[in-house]
mmCIF file of N, CA and C and ligand atoms in Angstrom:
data_model
loop_
_atom_site.group_PDB
_atom_site.id
_atom_site.type_symbol
_atom_site.label_atom_id
_atom_site.label_comp_id
_atom_site.label_asym_id
_atom_site.label_seq_id
_atom_site.Cartn_x
_atom_site.Cartn_y
_atom_site.Cartn_z
ATOM 1 N N MET A 1 100.033 127.429 92.205
ATOM 2 C CA MET A 1 101.127 126.489 92.450
ATOM 3 C C MET A 1 101.159 125.466 91.251
ATOM 4 N N GLY A 2 102.338 125.095 90.856
ATOM 5 C CA GLY A 2 102.493 124.133 89.813
ATOM 6 C C GLY A 2 102.320 122.702 90.326
ATOM 7 N N SER A 3 102.260 121.765 89.453
ATOM 8 C CA SER A 3 102.004 120.402 89.828
ATOM 9 C C SER A 3 103.177 119.802 90.716
ATOM 10 N N ARG A 4 104.364 120.305 90.466
ATOM 11 C CA ARG A 4 105.520 119.787 91.204
ATOM 12 C C ARG A 4 105.449 120.165 92.683
ATOM 13 N N MET A 5 104.750 121.245 93.004
ATOM 14 C CA MET A 5 104.643 121.653 94.381
ATOM 15 C C MET A 5 103.851 120.617 95.235
ATOM 16 N N SER A 6 102.921 119.886 94.517
ATOM 17 C CA SER A 6 102.130 118.963 95.242
ATOM 18 C C SER A 6 102.868 117.806 95.767
ATOM 19 N N SER A 7 104.106 117.559 95.278
ATOM 20 C CA SER A 7 104.885 116.411 95.762
ATOM 21 C C SER A 7 106.055 116.886 96.550
ATOM 22 N N TRP A 8 105.993 118.091 97.073
ATOM 23 C CA TRP A 8 107.148 118.640 97.827
ATOM 24 C C TRP A 8 107.345 117.901 99.132
ATOM 25 N N GLY A 9 108.604 117.490 99.432
ATOM 26 C CA GLY A 9 108.916 116.840 100.616
ATOM 27 C C GLY A 9 110.377 117.015 100.973
ATOM 28 N N LEU A 10 110.763 116.493 102.182
ATOM 29 C CA LEU A 10 112.131 116.676 102.689
ATOM 30 C C LEU A 10 112.992 115.583 102.235
ATOM 31 N N CYS A 11 114.255 115.902 101.930
ATOM 32 C CA CYS A 11 115.239 114.903 101.514
ATOM 33 C C CYS A 11 115.355 113.720 102.471
ATOM 34 N N ILE A 12 115.209 113.959 103.766
ATOM 35 C CA ILE A 12 115.391 112.912 104.795
ATOM 36 C C ILE A 12 114.379 111.784 104.595
ATOM 37 N N ASN A 13 113.268 112.125 103.924
ATOM 38 C CA ASN A 13 112.291 111.063 103.719
ATOM 39 C C ASN A 13 112.175 110.720 102.256
ATOM 40 N N CYS A 14 113.159 111.034 101.427
ATOM 41 C CA CYS A 14 113.031 110.866 99.965
ATOM 42 C C CYS A 14 113.900 109.705 99.439
ATOM 43 N N THR A 15 113.417 108.934 98.557
ATOM 44 C CA THR A 15 114.043 107.788 97.942
ATOM 45 C C THR A 15 115.245 108.231 97.090
ATOM 46 N N TRP A 16 115.295 109.517 96.644
ATOM 47 C CA TRP A 16 116.416 110.001 95.847
ATOM 48 C C TRP A 16 117.585 110.520 96.567
ATOM 49 N N TRP A 17 117.493 110.499 97.897
ATOM 50 C CA TRP A 17 118.601 110.941 98.700
ATOM 51 C C TRP A 17 119.665 109.772 98.902
ATOM 52 N N GLN A 18 120.893 110.153 98.732
ATOM 53 C CA GLN A 18 121.955 109.096 98.802
ATOM 54 C C GLN A 18 123.004 109.581 99.839
ATOM 55 N N ILE A 19 123.184 108.849 100.863
ATOM 56 C CA ILE A 19 124.047 109.260 102.028
ATOM 57 C C ILE A 19 125.148 108.210 102.288
ATOM 58 N N GLU A 20 126.073 108.620 103.099
ATOM 59 C CA GLU A 20 127.189 107.686 103.437
ATOM 60 C C GLU A 20 126.668 106.454 104.217
ATOM 61 N N PRO A 21 127.334 105.290 104.048
ATOM 62 C CA PRO A 21 126.842 104.075 104.670
ATOM 63 C C PRO A 21 126.566 104.161 106.169
ATOM 64 N N ALA A 22 127.372 104.907 106.871
ATOM 65 C CA ALA A 22 127.185 104.989 108.360
ATOM 66 C C ALA A 22 126.556 106.236 108.812
ATOM 67 N N ALA A 23 126.002 107.064 107.910
ATOM 68 C CA ALA A 23 125.447 108.334 108.239
ATOM 69 C C ALA A 23 124.220 108.231 109.093
ATOM 70 N N THR A 24 124.079 109.181 110.002
ATOM 71 C CA THR A 24 122.833 109.259 110.808
ATOM 72 C C THR A 24 121.772 109.958 110.020
ATOM 73 N N LEU A 25 120.548 109.508 110.139
ATOM 74 C CA LEU A 25 119.399 110.157 109.492
ATOM 75 C C LEU A 25 119.071 111.389 110.306
ATOM 76 N N ALA A 26 119.481 112.573 109.831
ATOM 77 C CA ALA A 26 119.271 113.863 110.522
ATOM 78 C C ALA A 26 119.168 114.973 109.525
ATOM 79 N N SER A 27 118.584 116.028 109.995
ATOM 80 C CA SER A 27 118.389 117.197 109.080
ATOM 81 C C SER A 27 119.675 117.824 108.726
ATOM 82 N N THR A 28 120.724 117.622 109.514
ATOM 83 C CA THR A 28 122.044 118.239 109.284
ATOM 84 C C THR A 28 123.023 117.294 108.492
ATOM 85 N N THR A 29 122.543 116.082 108.239
ATOM 86 C CA THR A 29 123.380 115.119 107.417
ATOM 87 C C THR A 29 123.307 115.511 105.972
ATOM 88 N N HIS A 30 124.499 115.466 105.240
ATOM 89 C CA HIS A 30 124.501 115.832 103.872
ATOM 90 C C HIS A 30 124.713 114.581 102.987
ATOM 91 N N GLY A 31 124.209 114.652 101.782
ATOM 92 C CA GLY A 31 124.367 113.626 100.811
ATOM 93 C C GLY A 31 124.027 114.089 99.428
ATOM 94 N N ARG A 32 124.018 113.264 98.507
ATOM 95 C CA ARG A 32 123.729 113.551 97.068
ATOM 96 C C ARG A 32 122.250 113.354 96.776
ATOM 97 N N CYS A 33 121.724 114.233 95.893
ATOM 98 C CA CYS A 33 120.372 113.954 95.317
ATOM 99 C C CYS A 33 120.599 113.218 93.988
ATOM 100 N N ILE A 34 120.004 112.038 93.851
ATOM 101 C CA ILE A 34 120.165 111.217 92.648
ATOM 102 C C ILE A 34 118.854 111.189 91.820
ATOM 103 N N GLU A 35 117.987 112.139 92.028
ATOM 104 C CA GLU A 35 116.804 112.242 91.190
ATOM 105 C C GLU A 35 117.340 112.423 89.732
ATOM 106 N N GLN A 36 116.789 111.693 88.791
ATOM 107 C CA GLN A 36 117.358 111.547 87.442
ATOM 108 C C GLN A 36 117.627 112.929 86.794
ATOM 109 N N SER A 37 116.642 113.797 86.819
ATOM 110 C CA SER A 37 116.771 115.077 86.108
ATOM 111 C C SER A 37 117.841 116.000 86.789
ATOM 112 N N LEU A 38 118.100 115.713 88.048
ATOM 113 C CA LEU A 38 119.077 116.553 88.802
ATOM 114 C C LEU A 38 120.466 115.980 88.852
ATOM 115 N N GLN A 39 120.622 114.705 88.321
ATOM 116 C CA GLN A 39 121.952 114.066 88.391
ATOM 117 C C GLN A 39 123.120 114.888 87.822
ATOM 118 N N PRO A 40 122.926 115.543 86.635
ATOM 119 C CA PRO A 40 124.062 116.317 86.076
ATOM 120 C C PRO A 40 124.550 117.440 87.018
ATOM 121 N N CYS A 41 123.723 117.884 87.935
ATOM 122 C CA CYS A 41 124.071 118.993 88.826
ATOM 123 C C CYS A 41 125.006 118.527 90.000
ATOM 124 N N LEU A 42 125.121 117.258 90.240
ATOM 125 C CA LEU A 42 125.811 116.742 91.380
ATOM 126 C C LEU A 42 125.359 117.494 92.667
ATOM 127 N N LEU A 43 124.052 117.580 92.758
ATOM 128 C CA LEU A 43 123.371 118.320 93.814
ATOM 129 C C LEU A 43 123.631 117.645 95.193
ATOM 130 N N ARG A 44 124.194 118.481 96.098
ATOM 131 C CA ARG A 44 124.463 117.981 97.486
ATOM 132 C C ARG A 44 123.492 118.693 98.418
ATOM 133 N N VAL A 45 122.741 117.872 99.183
ATOM 134 C CA VAL A 45 121.636 118.410 99.992
ATOM 135 C C VAL A 45 121.715 117.846 101.377
ATOM 136 N N SER A 46 121.051 118.517 102.306
ATOM 137 C CA SER A 46 120.995 118.065 103.677
ATOM 138 C C SER A 46 119.652 117.418 103.949
ATOM 139 N N GLY A 47 119.528 116.622 105.011
ATOM 140 C CA GLY A 47 118.254 116.002 105.313
ATOM 141 C C GLY A 47 117.104 116.990 105.496
ATOM 142 N N GLY A 48 117.429 118.228 105.897
ATOM 143 C CA GLY A 48 116.396 119.212 106.085
ATOM 144 C C GLY A 48 116.132 120.024 104.815
ATOM 145 N N SER A 49 116.835 119.669 103.726
ATOM 146 C CA SER A 49 116.469 120.297 102.410
ATOM 147 C C SER A 49 115.276 119.550 101.798
ATOM 148 N N GLY A 50 114.759 120.118 100.731
ATOM 149 C CA GLY A 50 113.593 119.437 100.104
ATOM 150 C C GLY A 50 113.337 120.080 98.809
ATOM 151 N N CYS A 51 112.438 119.408 98.036
ATOM 152 C CA CYS A 51 112.002 119.999 96.704
ATOM 153 C C CYS A 51 110.739 119.324 96.204
ATOM 154 N N GLY A 52 110.302 119.694 95.094
ATOM 155 C CA GLY A 52 108.995 119.272 94.558
ATOM 156 C C GLY A 52 109.114 117.971 93.719
ATOM 157 N N LEU A 53 110.363 117.410 93.674
ATOM 158 C CA LEU A 53 110.584 116.103 92.950
ATOM 159 C C LEU A 53 110.545 114.981 93.953
ATOM 160 N N PHE A 54 110.215 115.290 95.193
ATOM 161 C CA PHE A 54 110.200 114.275 96.300
ATOM 162 C C PHE A 54 109.438 113.021 95.946
ATOM 163 N N VAL A 55 109.997 111.893 96.305
ATOM 164 C CA VAL A 55 109.334 110.635 96.300
ATOM 165 C C VAL A 55 109.633 109.907 97.622
ATOM 166 N N GLY A 56 108.676 109.623 98.357
ATOM 167 C CA GLY A 56 108.875 109.034 99.666
ATOM 168 C C GLY A 56 109.595 107.659 99.646
ATOM 169 N N GLY A 57 110.513 107.517 100.603
ATOM 170 C CA GLY A 57 111.223 106.131 100.747
ATOM 171 C C GLY A 57 112.462 106.287 101.591
ATOM 172 N N GLU A 58 113.229 105.251 101.568
ATOM 173 C CA GLU A 58 114.446 105.164 102.376
ATOM 174 C C GLU A 58 115.589 105.709 101.515
ATOM 175 N N PRO A 59 116.579 106.415 102.114
ATOM 176 C CA PRO A 59 117.679 106.898 101.351
ATOM 177 C C PRO A 59 118.587 105.717 100.928
ATOM 178 N N ALA A 60 119.318 105.878 99.816
ATOM 179 C CA ALA A 60 120.328 104.946 99.416
ATOM 180 C C ALA A 60 121.625 105.252 100.223
ATOM 181 N N ARG A 61 122.414 104.173 100.482
ATOM 182 C CA ARG A 61 123.647 104.428 101.299
ATOM 183 C C ARG A 61 124.886 103.953 100.457
ATOM 184 N N VAL A 62 125.706 104.918 100.136
ATOM 185 C CA VAL A 62 126.883 104.668 99.209
ATOM 186 C C VAL A 62 128.117 105.511 99.689
ATOM 187 N N GLU A 63 129.234 104.906 99.698
ATOM 188 C CA GLU A 63 130.509 105.561 100.061
ATOM 189 C C GLU A 63 130.709 106.713 99.077
ATOM 190 N N GLY A 64 130.999 107.855 99.592
ATOM 191 C CA GLY A 64 131.311 109.021 98.792
ATOM 192 C C GLY A 64 130.167 109.984 98.545
ATOM 193 N N ALA A 65 128.998 109.561 99.080
ATOM 194 C CA ALA A 65 127.757 110.383 98.817
ATOM 195 C C ALA A 65 127.794 111.816 99.433
ATOM 196 N N ALA A 66 128.631 111.981 100.455
ATOM 197 C CA ALA A 66 128.683 113.287 101.142
ATOM 198 C C ALA A 66 129.900 114.149 100.758
ATOM 199 N N ALA A 67 130.714 113.660 99.820
ATOM 200 C CA ALA A 67 131.947 114.397 99.428
ATOM 201 C C ALA A 67 131.498 115.679 98.677
ATOM 202 N N CYS A 68 132.485 116.605 98.550
ATOM 203 C CA CYS A 68 132.239 117.877 97.865
ATOM 204 C C CYS A 68 133.164 117.979 96.627
ATOM 205 N N PRO A 69 132.751 117.791 95.430
ATOM 206 C CA PRO A 69 131.356 117.357 95.040
ATOM 207 C C PRO A 69 131.172 115.898 95.385
ATOM 208 N N PRO A 70 129.917 115.435 95.422
ATOM 209 C CA PRO A 70 129.609 114.047 95.665
ATOM 210 C C PRO A 70 130.455 113.116 94.713
ATOM 211 N N ALA A 71 131.046 112.040 95.302
ATOM 212 C CA ALA A 71 131.856 111.128 94.537
ATOM 213 C C ALA A 71 131.173 109.830 94.231
ATOM 214 N N ALA A 72 129.985 109.574 94.825
ATOM 215 C CA ALA A 72 129.290 108.319 94.620
ATOM 216 C C ALA A 72 128.470 108.383 93.342
ATOM 217 N N LYS A 73 128.380 107.256 92.632
ATOM 218 C CA LYS A 73 127.557 107.132 91.414
ATOM 219 C C LYS A 73 126.114 106.926 91.864
ATOM 220 N N PRO A 74 125.130 107.372 91.123
ATOM 221 C CA PRO A 74 123.740 107.108 91.392
ATOM 222 C C PRO A 74 123.498 105.649 91.465
ATOM 223 N N THR A 75 122.710 105.166 92.390
ATOM 224 C CA THR A 75 122.392 103.768 92.556
ATOM 225 C C THR A 75 120.939 103.475 92.246
ATOM 226 N N ARG A 76 120.186 104.520 91.872
ATOM 227 C CA ARG A 76 118.781 104.326 91.546
ATOM 228 C C ARG A 76 118.439 105.071 90.247
HETATM 229 S S1 SF4 B 101 116.382 117.477 96.469
HETATM 230 FE FE1 SF4 B 101 114.329 116.704 96.110
HETATM 231 S S2 SF4 B 101 114.434 114.810 94.882
HETATM 232 FE FE2 SF4 B 101 116.488 115.272 95.713
HETATM 233 S S3 SF4 B 101 116.598 114.074 97.582
HETATM 234 FE FE3 SF4 B 101 115.831 116.152 98.206
HETATM 235 S S4 SF4 B 101 113.587 115.971 98.110
HETATM 236 FE FE4 SF4 B 101 114.441 114.204 96.993
#
Protein backbone atom coordinates (compact mmCIF):
# COMPACT_ATOMS: atom_id res chain seq x y z
CA MET A 1 0.00 0.00 0.00
CA GLY A 2 1.22 3.51 -0.79
CA SER A 3 1.54 6.25 1.77
CA ARG A 4 -1.68 7.89 0.58
CA MET A 5 -3.70 4.85 1.62
CA SER A 6 -2.77 5.47 5.24
CA SER A 7 -4.86 8.64 5.29
CA TRP A 8 -7.90 7.18 3.55
CA GLY A 9 -11.20 8.44 4.93
CA LEU A 10 -14.78 9.36 4.05
CA CYS A 11 -15.77 12.70 2.53
CA ILE A 12 -18.42 13.18 5.22
CA ASN A 13 -15.62 13.53 7.78
CA CYS A 14 -13.17 15.46 5.54
CA THR A 15 -12.17 19.12 5.73
CA TRP A 16 -11.94 19.25 1.89
CA TRP A 17 -15.62 18.47 1.38
CA GLN A 18 -17.74 21.50 0.40
CA ILE A 19 -21.53 21.22 0.62
CA GLU A 20 -24.59 23.45 0.29
CA PRO A 21 -25.30 25.74 3.28
CA ALA A 22 -28.45 23.85 4.34
CA ALA A 23 -27.30 20.34 3.37
CA THR A 24 -27.73 17.45 5.77
CA LEU A 25 -24.58 15.56 6.73
CA ALA A 26 -25.35 12.20 5.11
CA SER A 27 -23.67 9.57 2.95
CA THR A 28 -26.09 10.46 0.13
CA THR A 29 -25.44 14.24 0.25
CA HIS A 30 -23.33 15.49 -2.66
CA GLY A 31 -20.82 18.31 -2.79
CA ARG A 32 -17.49 19.40 -4.22
CA CYS A 33 -14.07 18.12 -3.20
CA ILE A 34 -11.80 21.18 -2.82
CA GLU A 35 -8.57 19.35 -2.00
CA GLN A 36 -5.98 21.48 -3.83
CA SER A 37 -4.60 18.87 -6.24
CA LEU A 38 -8.15 17.80 -7.21
CA GLN A 39 -9.60 21.31 -7.71
CA PRO A 40 -9.04 21.31 -11.53
CA CYS A 41 -11.26 18.20 -11.78
CA LEU A 42 -14.35 19.91 -10.29
CA LEU A 43 -14.78 16.62 -8.47
CA ARG A 44 -18.29 16.05 -7.12
CA VAL A 45 -18.55 13.46 -4.36
CA SER A 46 -21.07 12.12 -1.86
CA GLY A 47 -20.63 11.86 1.89
CA GLY A 48 -20.12 8.14 1.47
CA SER A 49 -17.28 8.63 -1.02
CA GLY A 50 -13.71 8.77 0.14
CA CYS A 51 -10.03 8.84 -0.85
CA GLY A 52 -6.46 8.79 0.40
CA LEU A 53 -6.13 12.60 0.51
CA PHE A 54 -8.56 12.70 3.44
CA VAL A 55 -7.95 15.22 6.22
CA GLY A 56 -10.37 15.07 9.12
CA GLY A 57 -12.56 18.06 9.87
CA GLU A 58 -15.86 19.81 9.25
CA PRO A 59 -17.08 20.34 5.67
CA ALA A 60 -17.18 23.87 4.24
CA ARG A 61 -20.66 25.20 3.39
CA VAL A 62 -21.05 27.26 0.22
CA GLU A 63 -23.92 27.95 -2.19
CA GLY A 64 -23.47 26.01 -5.44
CA ALA A 65 -21.33 23.24 -3.98
CA ALA A 66 -23.74 20.51 -5.12
CA ALA A 67 -24.37 21.78 -8.68
CA CYS A 68 -23.39 19.69 -11.76
CA PRO A 69 -20.68 20.72 -12.28
CA PRO A 70 -20.03 22.36 -8.89
CA ALA A 71 -20.46 26.15 -9.13
CA ALA A 72 -18.92 27.14 -5.79
CA LYS A 73 -15.36 28.43 -5.59
CA PRO A 74 -12.99 26.62 -3.19
CA THR A 75 -13.02 28.28 0.21
CA ARG A 76 -9.98 26.49 1.65
S1 LIG B 1 -12.52 13.04 -2.25
FE1 LIG B 1 -10.93 12.75 -0.66
S2 LIG B 1 -10.05 14.80 -0.26
FE2 LIG B 1 -11.99 15.06 -1.36
S3 LIG B 1 -13.54 15.41 0.24
FE3 LIG B 1 -13.52 13.19 -0.23
S4 LIG B 1 -12.07 12.27 1.23
FE4 LIG B 1 -11.71 14.51 1.21
